[in-house]
Short mmCIF file of C-alpha atoms and ligand atoms in Angstrom, two decimals:
data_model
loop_
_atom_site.label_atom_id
_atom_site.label_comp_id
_atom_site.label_asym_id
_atom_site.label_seq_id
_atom_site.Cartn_x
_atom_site.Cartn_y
_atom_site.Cartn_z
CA UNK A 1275 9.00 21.64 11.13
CA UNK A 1276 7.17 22.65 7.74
CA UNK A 1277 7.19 19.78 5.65
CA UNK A 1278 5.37 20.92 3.08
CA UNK A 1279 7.92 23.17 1.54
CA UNK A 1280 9.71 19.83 0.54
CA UNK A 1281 7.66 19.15 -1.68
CA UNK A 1282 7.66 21.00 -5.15
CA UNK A 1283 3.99 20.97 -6.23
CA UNK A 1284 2.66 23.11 -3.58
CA UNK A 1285 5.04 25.91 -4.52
CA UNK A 1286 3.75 25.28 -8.36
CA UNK A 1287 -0.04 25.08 -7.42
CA UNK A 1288 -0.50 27.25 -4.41
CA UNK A 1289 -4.23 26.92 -3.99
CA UNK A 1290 -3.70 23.01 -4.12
CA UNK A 1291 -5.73 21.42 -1.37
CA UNK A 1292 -4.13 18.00 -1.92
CA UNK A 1293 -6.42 15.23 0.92
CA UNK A 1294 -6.29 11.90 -1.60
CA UNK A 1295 -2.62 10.82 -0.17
CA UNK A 1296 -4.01 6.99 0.01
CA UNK A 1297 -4.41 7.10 -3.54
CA UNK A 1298 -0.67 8.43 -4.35
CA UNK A 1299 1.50 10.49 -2.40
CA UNK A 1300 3.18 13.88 -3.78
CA UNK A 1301 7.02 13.95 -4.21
CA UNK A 1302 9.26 15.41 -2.52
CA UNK A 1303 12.30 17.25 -3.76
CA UNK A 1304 14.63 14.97 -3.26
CA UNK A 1305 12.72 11.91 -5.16
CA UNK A 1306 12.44 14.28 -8.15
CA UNK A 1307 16.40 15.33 -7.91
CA UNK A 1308 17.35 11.27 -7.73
CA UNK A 1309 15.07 10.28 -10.92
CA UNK A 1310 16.15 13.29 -12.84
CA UNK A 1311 19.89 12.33 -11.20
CA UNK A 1312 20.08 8.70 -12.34
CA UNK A 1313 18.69 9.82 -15.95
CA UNK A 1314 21.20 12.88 -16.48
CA UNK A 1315 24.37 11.35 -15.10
CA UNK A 1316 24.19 7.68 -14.51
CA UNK A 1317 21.53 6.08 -17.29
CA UNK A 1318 22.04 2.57 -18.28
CA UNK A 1319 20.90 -0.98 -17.96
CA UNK A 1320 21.78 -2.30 -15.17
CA UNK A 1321 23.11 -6.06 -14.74
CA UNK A 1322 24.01 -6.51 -17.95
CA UNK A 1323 27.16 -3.98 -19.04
CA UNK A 1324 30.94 -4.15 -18.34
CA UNK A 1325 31.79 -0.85 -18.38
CA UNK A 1326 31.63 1.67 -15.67
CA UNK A 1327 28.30 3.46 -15.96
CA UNK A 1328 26.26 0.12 -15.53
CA UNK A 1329 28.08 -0.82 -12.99
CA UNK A 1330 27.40 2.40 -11.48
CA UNK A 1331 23.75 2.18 -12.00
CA UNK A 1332 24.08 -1.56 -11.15
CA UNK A 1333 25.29 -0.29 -7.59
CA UNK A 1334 22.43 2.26 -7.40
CA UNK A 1335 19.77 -0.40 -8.06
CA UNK A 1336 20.97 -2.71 -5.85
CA UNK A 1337 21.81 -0.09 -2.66
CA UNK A 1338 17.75 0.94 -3.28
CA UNK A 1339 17.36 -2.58 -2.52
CA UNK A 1340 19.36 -2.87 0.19
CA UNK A 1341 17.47 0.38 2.08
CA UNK A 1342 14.15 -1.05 1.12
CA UNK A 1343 15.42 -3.98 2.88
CA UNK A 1344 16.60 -2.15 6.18
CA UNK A 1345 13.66 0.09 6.19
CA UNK A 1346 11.40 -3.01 6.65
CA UNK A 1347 14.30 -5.08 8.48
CA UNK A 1348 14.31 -7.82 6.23
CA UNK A 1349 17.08 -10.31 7.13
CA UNK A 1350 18.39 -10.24 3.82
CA UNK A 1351 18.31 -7.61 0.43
CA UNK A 1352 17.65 -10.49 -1.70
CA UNK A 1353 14.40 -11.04 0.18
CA UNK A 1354 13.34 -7.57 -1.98
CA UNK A 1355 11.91 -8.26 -4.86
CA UNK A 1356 11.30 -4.88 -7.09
CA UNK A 1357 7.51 -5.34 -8.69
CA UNK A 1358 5.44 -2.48 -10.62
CA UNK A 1359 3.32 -2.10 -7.18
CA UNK A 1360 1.34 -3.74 -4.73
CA UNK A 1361 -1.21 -5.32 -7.22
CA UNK A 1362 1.93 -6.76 -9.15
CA UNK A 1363 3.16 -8.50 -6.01
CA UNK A 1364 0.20 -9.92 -4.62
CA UNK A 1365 -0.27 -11.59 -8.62
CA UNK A 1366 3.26 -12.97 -8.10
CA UNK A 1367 2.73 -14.31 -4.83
CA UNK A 1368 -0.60 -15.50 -5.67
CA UNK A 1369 0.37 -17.47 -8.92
CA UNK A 1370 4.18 -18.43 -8.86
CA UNK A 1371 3.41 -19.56 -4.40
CA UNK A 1372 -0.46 -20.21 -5.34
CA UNK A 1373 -0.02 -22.08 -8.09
CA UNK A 1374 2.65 -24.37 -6.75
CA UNK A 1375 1.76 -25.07 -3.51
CA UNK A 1376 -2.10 -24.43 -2.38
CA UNK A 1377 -4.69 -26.79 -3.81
CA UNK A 1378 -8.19 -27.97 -4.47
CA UNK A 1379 -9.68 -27.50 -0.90
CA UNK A 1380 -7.01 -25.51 0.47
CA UNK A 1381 -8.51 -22.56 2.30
CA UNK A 1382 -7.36 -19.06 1.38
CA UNK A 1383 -8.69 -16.62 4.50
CA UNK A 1384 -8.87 -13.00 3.75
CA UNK A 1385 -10.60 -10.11 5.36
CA UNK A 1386 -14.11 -7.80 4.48
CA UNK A 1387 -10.99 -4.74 4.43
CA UNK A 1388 -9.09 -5.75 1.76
CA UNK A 1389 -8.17 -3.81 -1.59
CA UNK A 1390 -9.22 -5.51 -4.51
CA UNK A 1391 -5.46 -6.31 -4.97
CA UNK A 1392 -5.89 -8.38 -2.27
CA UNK A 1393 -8.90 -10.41 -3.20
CA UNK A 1394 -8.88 -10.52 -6.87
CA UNK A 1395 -5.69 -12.87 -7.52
CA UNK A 1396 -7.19 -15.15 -4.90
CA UNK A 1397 -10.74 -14.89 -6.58
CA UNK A 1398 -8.43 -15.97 -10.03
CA UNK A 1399 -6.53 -19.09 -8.16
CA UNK A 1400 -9.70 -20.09 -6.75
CA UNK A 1401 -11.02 -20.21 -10.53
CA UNK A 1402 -7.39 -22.03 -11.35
CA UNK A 1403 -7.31 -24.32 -8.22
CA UNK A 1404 -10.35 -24.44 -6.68
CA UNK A 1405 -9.24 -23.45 -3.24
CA UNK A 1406 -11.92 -22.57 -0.83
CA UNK A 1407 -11.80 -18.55 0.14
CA UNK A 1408 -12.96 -17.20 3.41
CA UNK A 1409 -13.31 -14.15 5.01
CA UNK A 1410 -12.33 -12.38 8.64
CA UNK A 1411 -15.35 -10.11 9.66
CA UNK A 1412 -15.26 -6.65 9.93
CA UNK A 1413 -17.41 -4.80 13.14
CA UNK A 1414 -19.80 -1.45 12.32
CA UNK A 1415 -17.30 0.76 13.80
CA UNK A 1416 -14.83 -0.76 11.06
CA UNK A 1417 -12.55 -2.87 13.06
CA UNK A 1418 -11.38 -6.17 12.24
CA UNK A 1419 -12.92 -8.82 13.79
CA UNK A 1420 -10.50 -11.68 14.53
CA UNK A 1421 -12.44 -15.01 14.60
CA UNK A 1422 -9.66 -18.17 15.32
CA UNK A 1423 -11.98 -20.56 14.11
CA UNK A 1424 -11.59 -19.79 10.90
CA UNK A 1425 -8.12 -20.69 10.74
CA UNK A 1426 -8.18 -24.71 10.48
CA UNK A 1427 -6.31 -27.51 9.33
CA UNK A 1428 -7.12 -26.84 6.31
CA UNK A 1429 -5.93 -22.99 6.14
CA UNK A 1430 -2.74 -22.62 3.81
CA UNK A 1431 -2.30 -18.94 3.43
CA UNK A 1432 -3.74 -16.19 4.92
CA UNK A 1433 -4.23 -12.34 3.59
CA UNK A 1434 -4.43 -9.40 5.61
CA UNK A 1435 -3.49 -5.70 5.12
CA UNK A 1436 -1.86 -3.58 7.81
CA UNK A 1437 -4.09 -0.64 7.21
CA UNK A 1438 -7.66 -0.35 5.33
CA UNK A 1439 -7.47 2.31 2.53
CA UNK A 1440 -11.03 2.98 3.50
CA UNK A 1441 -11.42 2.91 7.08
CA UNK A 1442 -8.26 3.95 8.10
CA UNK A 1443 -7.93 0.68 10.01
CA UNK A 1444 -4.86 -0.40 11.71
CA UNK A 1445 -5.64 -4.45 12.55
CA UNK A 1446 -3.75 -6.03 15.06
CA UNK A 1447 -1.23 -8.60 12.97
CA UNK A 1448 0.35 -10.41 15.38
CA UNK A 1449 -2.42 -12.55 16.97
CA UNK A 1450 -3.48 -14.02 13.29
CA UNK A 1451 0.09 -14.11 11.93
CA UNK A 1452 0.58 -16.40 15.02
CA UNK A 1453 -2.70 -18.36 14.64
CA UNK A 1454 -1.56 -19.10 11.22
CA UNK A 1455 1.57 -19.98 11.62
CA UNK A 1456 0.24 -22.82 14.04
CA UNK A 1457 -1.17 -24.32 11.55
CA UNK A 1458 1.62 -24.21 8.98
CA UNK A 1459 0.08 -21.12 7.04
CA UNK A 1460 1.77 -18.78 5.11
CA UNK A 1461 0.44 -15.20 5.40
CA UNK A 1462 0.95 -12.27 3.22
CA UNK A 1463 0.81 -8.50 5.11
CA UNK A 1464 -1.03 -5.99 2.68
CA UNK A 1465 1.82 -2.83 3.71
CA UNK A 1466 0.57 -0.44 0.93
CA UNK A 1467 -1.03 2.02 3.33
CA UNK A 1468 0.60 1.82 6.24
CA UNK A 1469 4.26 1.82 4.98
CA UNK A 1470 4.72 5.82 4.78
CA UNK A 1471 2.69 6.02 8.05
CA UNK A 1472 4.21 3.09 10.45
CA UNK A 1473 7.10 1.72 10.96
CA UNK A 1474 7.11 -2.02 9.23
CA UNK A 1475 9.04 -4.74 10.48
CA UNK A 1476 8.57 -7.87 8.66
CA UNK A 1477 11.07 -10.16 11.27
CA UNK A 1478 8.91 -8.54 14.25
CA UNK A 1479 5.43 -9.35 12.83
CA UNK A 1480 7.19 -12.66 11.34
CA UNK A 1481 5.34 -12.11 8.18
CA UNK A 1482 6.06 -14.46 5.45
CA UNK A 1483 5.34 -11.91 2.96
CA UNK A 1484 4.83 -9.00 2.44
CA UNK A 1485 3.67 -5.96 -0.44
CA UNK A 1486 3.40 -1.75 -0.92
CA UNK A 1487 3.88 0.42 -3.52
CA UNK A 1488 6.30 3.05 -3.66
CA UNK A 1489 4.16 5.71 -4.91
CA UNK A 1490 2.10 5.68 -1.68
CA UNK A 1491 5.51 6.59 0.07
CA UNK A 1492 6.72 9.44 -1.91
CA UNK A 1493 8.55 7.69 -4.44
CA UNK A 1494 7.42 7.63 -8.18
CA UNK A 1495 4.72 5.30 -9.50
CA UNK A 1496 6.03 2.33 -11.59
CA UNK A 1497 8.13 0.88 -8.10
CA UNK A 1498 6.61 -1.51 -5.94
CA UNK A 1499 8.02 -4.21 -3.66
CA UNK A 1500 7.50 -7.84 -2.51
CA UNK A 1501 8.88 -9.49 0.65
CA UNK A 1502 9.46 -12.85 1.18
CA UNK A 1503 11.19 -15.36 3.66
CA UNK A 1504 14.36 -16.66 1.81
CA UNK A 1505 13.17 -20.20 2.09
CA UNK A 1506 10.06 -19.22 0.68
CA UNK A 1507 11.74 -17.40 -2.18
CA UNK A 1508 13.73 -20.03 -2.92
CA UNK A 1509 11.35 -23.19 -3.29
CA UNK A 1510 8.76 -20.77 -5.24
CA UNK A 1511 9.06 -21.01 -9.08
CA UNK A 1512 9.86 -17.69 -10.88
CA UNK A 1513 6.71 -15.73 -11.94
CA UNK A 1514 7.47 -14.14 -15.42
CA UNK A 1515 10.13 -15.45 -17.64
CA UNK A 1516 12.73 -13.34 -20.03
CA UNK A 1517 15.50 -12.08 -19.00
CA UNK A 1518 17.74 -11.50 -16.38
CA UNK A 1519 15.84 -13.58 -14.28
CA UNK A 1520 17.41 -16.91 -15.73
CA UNK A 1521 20.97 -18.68 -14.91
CA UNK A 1522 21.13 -20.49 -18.21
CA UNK A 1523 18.73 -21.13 -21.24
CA UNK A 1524 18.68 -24.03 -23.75
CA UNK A 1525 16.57 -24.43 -26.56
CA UNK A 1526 14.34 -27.21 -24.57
CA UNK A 1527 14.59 -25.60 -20.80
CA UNK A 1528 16.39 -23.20 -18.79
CA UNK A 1529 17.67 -22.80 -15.02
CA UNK A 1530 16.49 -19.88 -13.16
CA UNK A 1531 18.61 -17.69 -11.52
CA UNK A 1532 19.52 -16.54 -7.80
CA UNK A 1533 17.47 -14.38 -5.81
CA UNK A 1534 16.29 -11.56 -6.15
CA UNK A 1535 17.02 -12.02 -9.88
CA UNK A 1536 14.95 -14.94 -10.31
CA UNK A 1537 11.50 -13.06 -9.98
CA UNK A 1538 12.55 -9.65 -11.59
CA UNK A 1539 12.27 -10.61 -15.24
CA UNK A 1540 13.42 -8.32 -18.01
CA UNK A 1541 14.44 -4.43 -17.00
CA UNK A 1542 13.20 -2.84 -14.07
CA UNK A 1543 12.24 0.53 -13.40
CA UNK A 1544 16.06 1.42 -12.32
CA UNK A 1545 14.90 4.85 -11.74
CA UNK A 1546 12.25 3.78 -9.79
CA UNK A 1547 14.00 2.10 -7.56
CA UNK A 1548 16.24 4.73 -6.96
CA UNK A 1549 13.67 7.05 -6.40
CA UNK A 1550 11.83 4.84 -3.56
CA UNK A 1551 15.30 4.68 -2.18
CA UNK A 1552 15.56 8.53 -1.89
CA UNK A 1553 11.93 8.65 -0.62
CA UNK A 1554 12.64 5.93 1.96
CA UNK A 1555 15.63 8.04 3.20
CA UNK A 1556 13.51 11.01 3.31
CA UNK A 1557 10.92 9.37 5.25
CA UNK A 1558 13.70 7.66 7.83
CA UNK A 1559 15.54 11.62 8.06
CA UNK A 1560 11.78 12.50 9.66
CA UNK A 1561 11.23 9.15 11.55
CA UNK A 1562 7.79 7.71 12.17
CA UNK A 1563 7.25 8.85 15.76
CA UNK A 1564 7.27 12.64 14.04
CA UNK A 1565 5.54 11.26 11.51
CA UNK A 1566 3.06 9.79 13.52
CA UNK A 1567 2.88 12.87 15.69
CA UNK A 1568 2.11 15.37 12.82
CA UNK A 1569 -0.44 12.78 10.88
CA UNK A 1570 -2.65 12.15 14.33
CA UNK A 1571 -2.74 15.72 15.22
CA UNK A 1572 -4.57 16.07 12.04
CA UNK A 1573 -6.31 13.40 12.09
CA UNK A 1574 -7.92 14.13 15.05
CA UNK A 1575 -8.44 17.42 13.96
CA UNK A 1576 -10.76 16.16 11.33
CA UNK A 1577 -12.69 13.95 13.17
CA UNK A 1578 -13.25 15.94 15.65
CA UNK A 1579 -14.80 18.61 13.29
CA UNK A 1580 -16.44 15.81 11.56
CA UNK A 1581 -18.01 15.07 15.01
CA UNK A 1582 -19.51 18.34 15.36
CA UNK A 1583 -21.29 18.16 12.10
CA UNK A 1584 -24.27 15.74 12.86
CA UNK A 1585 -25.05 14.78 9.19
CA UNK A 1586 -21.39 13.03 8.91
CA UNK A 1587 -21.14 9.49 9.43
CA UNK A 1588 -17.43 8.62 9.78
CA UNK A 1589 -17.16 5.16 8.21
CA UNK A 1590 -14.58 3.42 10.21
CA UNK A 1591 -13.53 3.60 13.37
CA UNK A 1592 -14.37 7.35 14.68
CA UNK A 1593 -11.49 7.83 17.71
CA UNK A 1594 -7.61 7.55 17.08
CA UNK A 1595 -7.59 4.03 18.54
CA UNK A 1596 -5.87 1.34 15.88
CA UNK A 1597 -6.29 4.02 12.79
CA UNK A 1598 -4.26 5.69 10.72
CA UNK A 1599 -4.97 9.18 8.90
CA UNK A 1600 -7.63 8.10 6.18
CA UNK A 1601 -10.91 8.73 6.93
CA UNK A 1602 -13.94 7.76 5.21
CA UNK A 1603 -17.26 9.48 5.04
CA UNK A 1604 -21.15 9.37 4.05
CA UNK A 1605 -23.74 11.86 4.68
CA UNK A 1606 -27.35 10.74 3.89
CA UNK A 1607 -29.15 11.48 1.18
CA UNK A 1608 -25.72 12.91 -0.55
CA UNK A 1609 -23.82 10.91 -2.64
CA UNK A 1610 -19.97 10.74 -2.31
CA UNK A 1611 -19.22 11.51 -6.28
CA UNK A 1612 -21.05 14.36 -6.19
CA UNK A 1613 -19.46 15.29 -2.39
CA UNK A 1614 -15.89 14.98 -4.23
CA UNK A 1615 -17.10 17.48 -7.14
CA UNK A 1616 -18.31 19.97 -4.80
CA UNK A 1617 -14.79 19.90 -3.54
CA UNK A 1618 -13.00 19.99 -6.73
CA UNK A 1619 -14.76 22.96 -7.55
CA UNK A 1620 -12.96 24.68 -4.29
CA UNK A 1621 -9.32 22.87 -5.91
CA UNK A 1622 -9.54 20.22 -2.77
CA UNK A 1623 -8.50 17.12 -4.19
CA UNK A 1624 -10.90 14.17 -2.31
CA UNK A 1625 -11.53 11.14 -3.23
CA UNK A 1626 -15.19 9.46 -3.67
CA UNK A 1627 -16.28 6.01 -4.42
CA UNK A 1628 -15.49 2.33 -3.77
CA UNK A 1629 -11.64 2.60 -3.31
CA UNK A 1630 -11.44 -0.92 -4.94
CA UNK A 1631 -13.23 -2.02 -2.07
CA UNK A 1632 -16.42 -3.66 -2.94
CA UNK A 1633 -17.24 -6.10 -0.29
CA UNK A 1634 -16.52 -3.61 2.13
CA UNK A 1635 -18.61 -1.00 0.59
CA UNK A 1636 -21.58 -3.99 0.18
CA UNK A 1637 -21.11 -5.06 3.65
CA UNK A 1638 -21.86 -1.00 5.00
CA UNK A 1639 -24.51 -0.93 2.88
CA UNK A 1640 -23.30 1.97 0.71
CA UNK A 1641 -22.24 2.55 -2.25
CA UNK A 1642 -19.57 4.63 -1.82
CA UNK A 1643 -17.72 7.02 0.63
CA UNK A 1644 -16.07 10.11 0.39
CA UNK A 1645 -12.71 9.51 1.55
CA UNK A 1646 -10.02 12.13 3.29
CA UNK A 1647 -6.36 10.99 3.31
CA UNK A 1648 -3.60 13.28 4.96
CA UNK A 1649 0.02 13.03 4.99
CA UNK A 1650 2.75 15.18 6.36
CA UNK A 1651 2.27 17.70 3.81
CA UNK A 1652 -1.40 18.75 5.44
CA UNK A 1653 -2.26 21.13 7.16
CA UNK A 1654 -4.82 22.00 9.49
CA UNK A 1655 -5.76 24.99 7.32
CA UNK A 1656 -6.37 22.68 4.78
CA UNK A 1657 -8.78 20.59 7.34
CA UNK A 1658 -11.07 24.08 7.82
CA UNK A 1659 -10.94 24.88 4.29
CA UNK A 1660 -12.51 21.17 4.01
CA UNK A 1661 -14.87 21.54 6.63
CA UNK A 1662 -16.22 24.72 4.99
CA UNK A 1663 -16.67 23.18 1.74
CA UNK A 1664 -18.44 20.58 2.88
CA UNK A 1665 -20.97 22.67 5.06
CA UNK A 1666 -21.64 24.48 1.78
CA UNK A 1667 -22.20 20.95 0.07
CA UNK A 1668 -24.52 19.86 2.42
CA UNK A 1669 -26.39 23.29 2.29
CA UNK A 1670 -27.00 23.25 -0.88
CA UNK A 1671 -28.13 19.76 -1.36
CA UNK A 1672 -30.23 20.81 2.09
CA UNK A 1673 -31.34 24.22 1.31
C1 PLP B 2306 -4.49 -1.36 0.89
C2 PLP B 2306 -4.10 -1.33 -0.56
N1 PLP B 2306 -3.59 -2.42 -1.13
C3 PLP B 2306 -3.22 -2.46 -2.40
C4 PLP B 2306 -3.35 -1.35 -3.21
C5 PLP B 2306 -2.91 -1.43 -4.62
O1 PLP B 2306 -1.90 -0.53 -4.86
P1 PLP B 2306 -1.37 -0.31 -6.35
O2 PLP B 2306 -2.54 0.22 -7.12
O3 PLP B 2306 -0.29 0.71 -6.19
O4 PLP B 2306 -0.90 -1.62 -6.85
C6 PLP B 2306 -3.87 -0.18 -2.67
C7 PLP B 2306 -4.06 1.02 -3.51
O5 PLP B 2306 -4.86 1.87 -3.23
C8 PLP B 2306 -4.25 -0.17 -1.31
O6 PLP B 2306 -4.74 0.94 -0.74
#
């Protein structure tokens, strides 16, 4: 099957050499028919209005929810909460459950791999709180290095992604969402890359929360989501106030309302949401194991071509074992910004530098990569036309 004719921009940009799908994904078709649906026949706030359009859209919003649920086999809808993105949930979790429940001394244990989403709002609570933060290793060949002795009586929550937007890294979840959870740890599972490449399942990994963005998974930008356990949902106070998100108000306190309401203040991005529903239901019509099939034929494709070039040193792990397709690279003596210009100038889209991933970059030793990211849209056309480019690159820069 030919994916890529599903998705508008390549028919509007033929010469588009699109390999920066970690950074967002295009849209399909049918994304752009539900936003510019909702808008032309359904528009209107939702929760709020007693006439028939809002509680049209109302249904809309809430169905989104309900397939966002299913697609990551929640337990229950109301355990979706609709954020801006990824960066917007980890905030929430870290300051409505940070601020509540961890404390001076708590420990906070993250990994080397994470996005800056992902360390930043701790890096802010440990400011606020002055909880202790430490950090899983990460090997040379860019694998996650599970060390159980640093989860102790004293860890409280624990942060780990599900795939490195650098190295491509899948980690294995279960053994630390286990470790933690023996210790009465909550742990928060860092979906944003993996979500539109594997399937999630948040009862299976038994994670207590957990965060992507919807414009990694072919929806539009604006959406993002946050899982969490009921129970957890329900003893954590509401992150930003306003409205909707309230059950009554006085003039000296209020109540807050019922899940999900309670931590999706003022109006959301309806149109979003309905949007990462239509993506979600794109991405379910393929299923992952094509998915999966179509993404590791390319990406071992490319590193097998980046094998045969001796300059290139993959950064991450170099076979198909525990990645995903997003593959970072460094050649010596070249640096990445001027790697991704080269390409631009040939209209492939890369992307160069730290990827919001400082400590990582710091513990390589580099200061940036050049990063490939593929998605079903690629093709392995598009992987030679890359190759070339970069021979040229490095002949020029080696003449
Ligand atoms: C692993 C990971 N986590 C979090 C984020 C943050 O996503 P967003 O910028 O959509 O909030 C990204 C974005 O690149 C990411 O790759």
């Amino acid at each position: 099957m030919n994916y890529r004719q599903d998705f508008p921009i390549f028919k509007n940009r033929p010469d588009l050499i699109y390999l920066d799908s970690a950074a967002t994904s295009q849209k399909p078709q049918a994304v752009l028919d539900a936003v510019y649906g909702f808008y032309k026949s359904m528009n209107s706030n939702v929760h709020r209005g007693t006439y028939p359009l809002s509680e049209e859209a109302t249904e809309a919003y809430e169905d989104a929810r309900k397939t966002v649920s299913s697609f990551i086999n929640a337990a229950h809808p109301h355990e979706v909460i609709f954020t801006r993105n990824a960066t917007e949930s980890v905030n929430l979790v870290a300051r409505a459950y940070g601020d509540a429940f961890l404390n001076k001394g708590d420990e906070v244990l993250l990994t080397k791999m994470e996005h800056h989403s992902s360390i930043v709002p701790w890096l802010q609570l440990k400011d606020r709180k002055g909880i202790v933060l430490k950090y899983l290793d990460v090997s040379k060949e860019g694998r996650l290095i599970f060390d159980p002795k640093l989860i102790t009586a004293k860890t409280k929550f624990v942060s780990v992604t599900a795939m490195s937007n650098v190295l491509g890294t899948i980690p294995d979840l279960k053994p630390i969402i286990t470790a933690a959870h023996a210790v009465g740890a909550k742990v928060l599972v860092d979906a944003c890359q993996s979500a539109v490449h594997i399937k999630t399942d948040v009862q299976a990994l038994d994670a207590d929360f957990l965060v992507f963005s919807g414009h990694k998974l072919y929806a539009p930008t604006g959406i993002g989501v946050l899982y969490a356990k009921t129970d957890i949902l329900n003893q954590m106070p509401p992150f930003l106030g306003g409205g909707d998100m309230i059950h009554e108000v006085f003039l000296d306190h209020f109540t807050p309302g019922e899940l999900p309401n309670k931590f999706e203040a003022g109006t959301p991005h309806i149109a979003g949401a309905i949007g990462l529903k239509a993506a979600i239901d794109y991405v379910n019509k393929i299923g992952f194991p094509v998915i999966q099939k179509i993404e590791n034929e390319l990406t071992e494709y490319l590193l097998g071509k980046f094998k045969a070039l001796p300059y290139v040193r993959i950064i991450g792990p170099a076979d198909m074992m525990g990645r995903g397709p997003v593959i970072s690279f460094v050649i010596e003596g070249i640096h990445a910004h001027d790697m991704a210009e080269g390409f631009a100038t040939k209209g492939i889209c890369i992307r160069a530098g730290q990827h919001c991933a400082q400590p990582l970059m710091d513990y390589f030793e580099i200061p940036a990569t050049a990063r490939i990211s593929l998605a079903i849209y690629n093709t392995k056309d598009e992987i030679d036309a890359a190759i070339r480019t970069l021979e040229e690159i490095y002949k020029y820069f080696n003449p």
